[in-house]
Short mmCIF file of C-alpha atoms in Angstrom, two decimals:
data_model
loop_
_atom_site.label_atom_id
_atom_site.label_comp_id
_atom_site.label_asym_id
_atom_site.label_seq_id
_atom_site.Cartn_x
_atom_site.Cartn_y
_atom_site.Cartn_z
CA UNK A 1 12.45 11.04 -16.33
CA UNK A 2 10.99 7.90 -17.89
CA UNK A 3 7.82 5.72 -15.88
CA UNK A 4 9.51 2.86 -18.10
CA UNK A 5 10.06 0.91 -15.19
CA UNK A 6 7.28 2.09 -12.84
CA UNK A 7 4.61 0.25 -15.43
CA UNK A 8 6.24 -3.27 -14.82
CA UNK A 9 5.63 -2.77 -10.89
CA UNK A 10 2.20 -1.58 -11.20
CA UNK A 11 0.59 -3.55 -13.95
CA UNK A 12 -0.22 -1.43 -17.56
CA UNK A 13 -0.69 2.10 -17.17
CA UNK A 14 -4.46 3.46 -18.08
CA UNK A 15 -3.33 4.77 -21.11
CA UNK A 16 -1.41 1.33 -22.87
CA UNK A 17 -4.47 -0.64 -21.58
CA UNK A 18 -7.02 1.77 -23.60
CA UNK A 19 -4.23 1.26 -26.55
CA UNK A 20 -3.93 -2.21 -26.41
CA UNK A 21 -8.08 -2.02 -26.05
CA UNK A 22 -8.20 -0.06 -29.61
CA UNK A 23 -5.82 -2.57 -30.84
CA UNK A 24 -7.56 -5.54 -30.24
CA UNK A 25 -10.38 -4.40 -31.75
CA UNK A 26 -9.07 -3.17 -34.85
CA UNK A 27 -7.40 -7.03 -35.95
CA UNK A 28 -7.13 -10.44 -34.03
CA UNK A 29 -3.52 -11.38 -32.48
CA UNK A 30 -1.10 -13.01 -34.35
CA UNK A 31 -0.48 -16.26 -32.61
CA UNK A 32 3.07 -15.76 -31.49
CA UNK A 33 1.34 -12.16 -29.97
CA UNK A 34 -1.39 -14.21 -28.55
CA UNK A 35 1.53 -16.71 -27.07
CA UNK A 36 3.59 -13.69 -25.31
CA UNK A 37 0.86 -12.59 -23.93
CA UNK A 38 -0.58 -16.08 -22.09
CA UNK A 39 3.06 -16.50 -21.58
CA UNK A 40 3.51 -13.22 -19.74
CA UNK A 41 0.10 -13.90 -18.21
CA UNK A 42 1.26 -17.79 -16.99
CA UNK A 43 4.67 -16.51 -15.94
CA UNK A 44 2.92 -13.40 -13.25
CA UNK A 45 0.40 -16.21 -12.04
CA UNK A 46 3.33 -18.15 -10.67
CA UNK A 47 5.32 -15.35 -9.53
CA UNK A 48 1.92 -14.54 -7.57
CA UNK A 49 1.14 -18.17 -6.05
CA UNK A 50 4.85 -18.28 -4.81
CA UNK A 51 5.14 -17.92 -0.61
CA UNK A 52 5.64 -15.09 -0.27
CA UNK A 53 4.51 -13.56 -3.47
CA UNK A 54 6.85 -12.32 -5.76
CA UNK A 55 6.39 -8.38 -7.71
CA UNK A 56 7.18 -8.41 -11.38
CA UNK A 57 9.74 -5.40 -10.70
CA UNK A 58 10.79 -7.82 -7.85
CA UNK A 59 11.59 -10.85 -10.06
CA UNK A 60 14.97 -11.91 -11.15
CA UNK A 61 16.93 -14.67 -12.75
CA UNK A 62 16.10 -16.80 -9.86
CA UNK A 63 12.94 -16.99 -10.34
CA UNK A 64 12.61 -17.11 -13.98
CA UNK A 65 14.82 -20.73 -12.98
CA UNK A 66 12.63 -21.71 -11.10
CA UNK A 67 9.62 -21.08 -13.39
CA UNK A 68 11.34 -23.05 -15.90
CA UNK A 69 12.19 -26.01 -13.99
CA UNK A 70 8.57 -25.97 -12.70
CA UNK A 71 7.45 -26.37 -15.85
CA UNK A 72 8.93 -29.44 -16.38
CA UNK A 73 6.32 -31.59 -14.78
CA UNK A 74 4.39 -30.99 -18.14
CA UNK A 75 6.89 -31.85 -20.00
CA UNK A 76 6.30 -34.31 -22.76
CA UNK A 77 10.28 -34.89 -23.86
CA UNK A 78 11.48 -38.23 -22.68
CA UNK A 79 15.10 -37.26 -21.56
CA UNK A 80 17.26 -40.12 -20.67
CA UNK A 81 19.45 -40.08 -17.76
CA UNK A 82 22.94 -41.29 -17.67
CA UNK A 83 22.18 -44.80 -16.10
CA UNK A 84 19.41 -45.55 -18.68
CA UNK A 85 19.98 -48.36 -21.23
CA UNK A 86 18.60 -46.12 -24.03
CA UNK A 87 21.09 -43.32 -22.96
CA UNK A 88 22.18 -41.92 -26.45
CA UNK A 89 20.03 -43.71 -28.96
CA UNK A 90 18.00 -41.52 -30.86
CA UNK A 91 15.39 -44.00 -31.15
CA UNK A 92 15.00 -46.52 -28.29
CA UNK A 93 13.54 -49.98 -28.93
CA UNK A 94 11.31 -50.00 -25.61
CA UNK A 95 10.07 -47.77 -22.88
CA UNK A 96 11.87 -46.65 -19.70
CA UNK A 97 11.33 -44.48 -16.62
CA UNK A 98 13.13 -42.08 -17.50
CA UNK A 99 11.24 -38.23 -17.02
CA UNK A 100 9.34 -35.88 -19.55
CA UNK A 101 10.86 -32.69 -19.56
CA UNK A 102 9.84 -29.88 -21.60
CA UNK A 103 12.14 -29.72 -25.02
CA UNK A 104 14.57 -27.30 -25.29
CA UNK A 105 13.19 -25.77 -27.79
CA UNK A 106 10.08 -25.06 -26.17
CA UNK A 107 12.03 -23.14 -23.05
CA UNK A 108 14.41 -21.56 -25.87
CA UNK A 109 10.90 -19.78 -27.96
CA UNK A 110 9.24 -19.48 -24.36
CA UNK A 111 12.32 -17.23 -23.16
CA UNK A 112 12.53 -15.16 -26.80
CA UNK A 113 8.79 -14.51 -26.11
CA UNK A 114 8.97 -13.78 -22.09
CA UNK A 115 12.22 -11.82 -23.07
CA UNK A 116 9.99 -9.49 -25.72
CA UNK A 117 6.92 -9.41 -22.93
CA UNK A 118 9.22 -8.33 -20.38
CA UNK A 119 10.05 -4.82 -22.45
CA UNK A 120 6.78 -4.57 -23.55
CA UNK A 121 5.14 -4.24 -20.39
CA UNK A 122 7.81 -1.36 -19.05
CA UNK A 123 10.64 -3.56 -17.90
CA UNK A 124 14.40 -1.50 -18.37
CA UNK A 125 16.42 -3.96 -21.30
CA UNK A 126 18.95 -3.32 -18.79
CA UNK A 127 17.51 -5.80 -15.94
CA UNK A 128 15.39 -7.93 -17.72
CA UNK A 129 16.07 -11.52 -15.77
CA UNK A 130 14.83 -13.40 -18.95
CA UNK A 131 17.98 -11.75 -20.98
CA UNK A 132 20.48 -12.82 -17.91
CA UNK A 133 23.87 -15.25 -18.83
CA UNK A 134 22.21 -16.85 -16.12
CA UNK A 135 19.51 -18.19 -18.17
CA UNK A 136 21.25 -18.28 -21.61
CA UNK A 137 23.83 -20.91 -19.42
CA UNK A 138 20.66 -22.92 -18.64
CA UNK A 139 19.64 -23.06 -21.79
CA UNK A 140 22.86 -24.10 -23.79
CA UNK A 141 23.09 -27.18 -20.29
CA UNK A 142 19.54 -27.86 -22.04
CA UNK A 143 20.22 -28.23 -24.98
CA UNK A 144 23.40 -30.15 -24.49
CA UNK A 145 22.27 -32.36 -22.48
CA UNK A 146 19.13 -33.14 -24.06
CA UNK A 147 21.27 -33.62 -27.07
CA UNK A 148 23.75 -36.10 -25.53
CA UNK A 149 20.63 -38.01 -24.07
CA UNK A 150 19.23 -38.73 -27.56
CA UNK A 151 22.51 -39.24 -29.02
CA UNK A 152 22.09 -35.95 -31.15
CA UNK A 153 24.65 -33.75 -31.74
CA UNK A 154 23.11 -30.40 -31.53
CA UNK A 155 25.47 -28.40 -34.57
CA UNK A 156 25.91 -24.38 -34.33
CA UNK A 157 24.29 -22.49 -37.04
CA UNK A 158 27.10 -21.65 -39.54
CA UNK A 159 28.09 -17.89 -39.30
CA UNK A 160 27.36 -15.97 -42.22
CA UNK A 161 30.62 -15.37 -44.35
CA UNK A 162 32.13 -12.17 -44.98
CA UNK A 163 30.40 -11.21 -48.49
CA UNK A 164 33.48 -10.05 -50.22
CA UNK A 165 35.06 -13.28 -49.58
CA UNK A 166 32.19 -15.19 -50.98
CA UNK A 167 31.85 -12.91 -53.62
CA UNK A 168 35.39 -13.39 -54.62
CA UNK A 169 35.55 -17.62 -54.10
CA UNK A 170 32.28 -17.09 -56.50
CA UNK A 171 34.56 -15.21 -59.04
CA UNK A 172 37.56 -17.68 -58.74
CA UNK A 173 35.45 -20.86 -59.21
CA UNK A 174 33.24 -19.40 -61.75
CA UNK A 175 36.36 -18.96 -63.72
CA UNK A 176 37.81 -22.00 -63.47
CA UNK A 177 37.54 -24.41 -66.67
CA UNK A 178 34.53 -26.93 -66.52
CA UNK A 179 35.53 -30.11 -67.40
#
């Protein structure tokens, strides 16, 4: 029977904190390791300082949408709303009042990382709330609307083509005369 999930409700086990102990001593963090981890860190504060406090083994999509909409306030993306004159303009001529939000990008890398942490520290794959469609909706009404606000079209990321096909449209046009 695995403890996988036990360690998430009860904090590190003895024997990954005297591991992650030799670890740290051995070589500095990388800076996305030192991110997750004030990430993960940030993310159990809040689910402590909610009323009533929230477990880590407790938490669920819910929360992890409410974390992210908290987060907000330090925002530092000027989104404009729908009423604004500068709706849709990539680059407005003058200021507004419209909020700061936090870019999607930022939420998008914060998830990946909280996502990673969430394993990490003995969460099942199988309910981790920051890998919920839940969230990965939220996201994509992020990223679309923060797109439509700045008048930036926010374009997929081409799917990688079969390589026999491109391997043979290489062959066909490679053999074509050059003129």
């Amino acid at each position: 029977m695995s403890n996988k999930g036990k360690d998430i409700a009860e904090g590190s086990s003895p024997a990954s904190d005297h591991h992650h102990h030799q670890q740290q001593q051995q070589q500095p963090l990388s800076r996305y390791e030192s991110q997750k981890r004030r990430d993960w860190n940030t993310f159990g504060q809040y689910l402590r300082n909610q009323r009533p406090p929230v477990a880590l083994s407790q938490c669920n999509s819910n929360q992890v949408l409410e974390f992210l909409r908290y987060l907000d306030q330090f925002g530092k993306t000027k989104v404009h709303v729908q009423g604004c004159l500068f709706f849709g303009q990539a680059e407005p001529p003058g200021p507004c009042t419209c909020p700061l939000r936090q870019a999607w990008g930022s939420l998008d890398a914060l998830i990946g990382r909280l996502r990673a942490a969430y394993e990490e520290n003995g969460g099942l794959p199988e309910a981790n709330p920051f890998a919920s469609g839940t969230i990965r909706l939220y996201l994509r009404e992020v990223r679309d609307s923060q797109a439509k606000a700045r008048g930036i079209p926010y374009k997929e990321k081409k799917k990688k083509r079969n390589v026999m096909k491109a391997m043979t449209e290489g062959v066909s046009s490679s053999s074509l005369p050059m003129q």
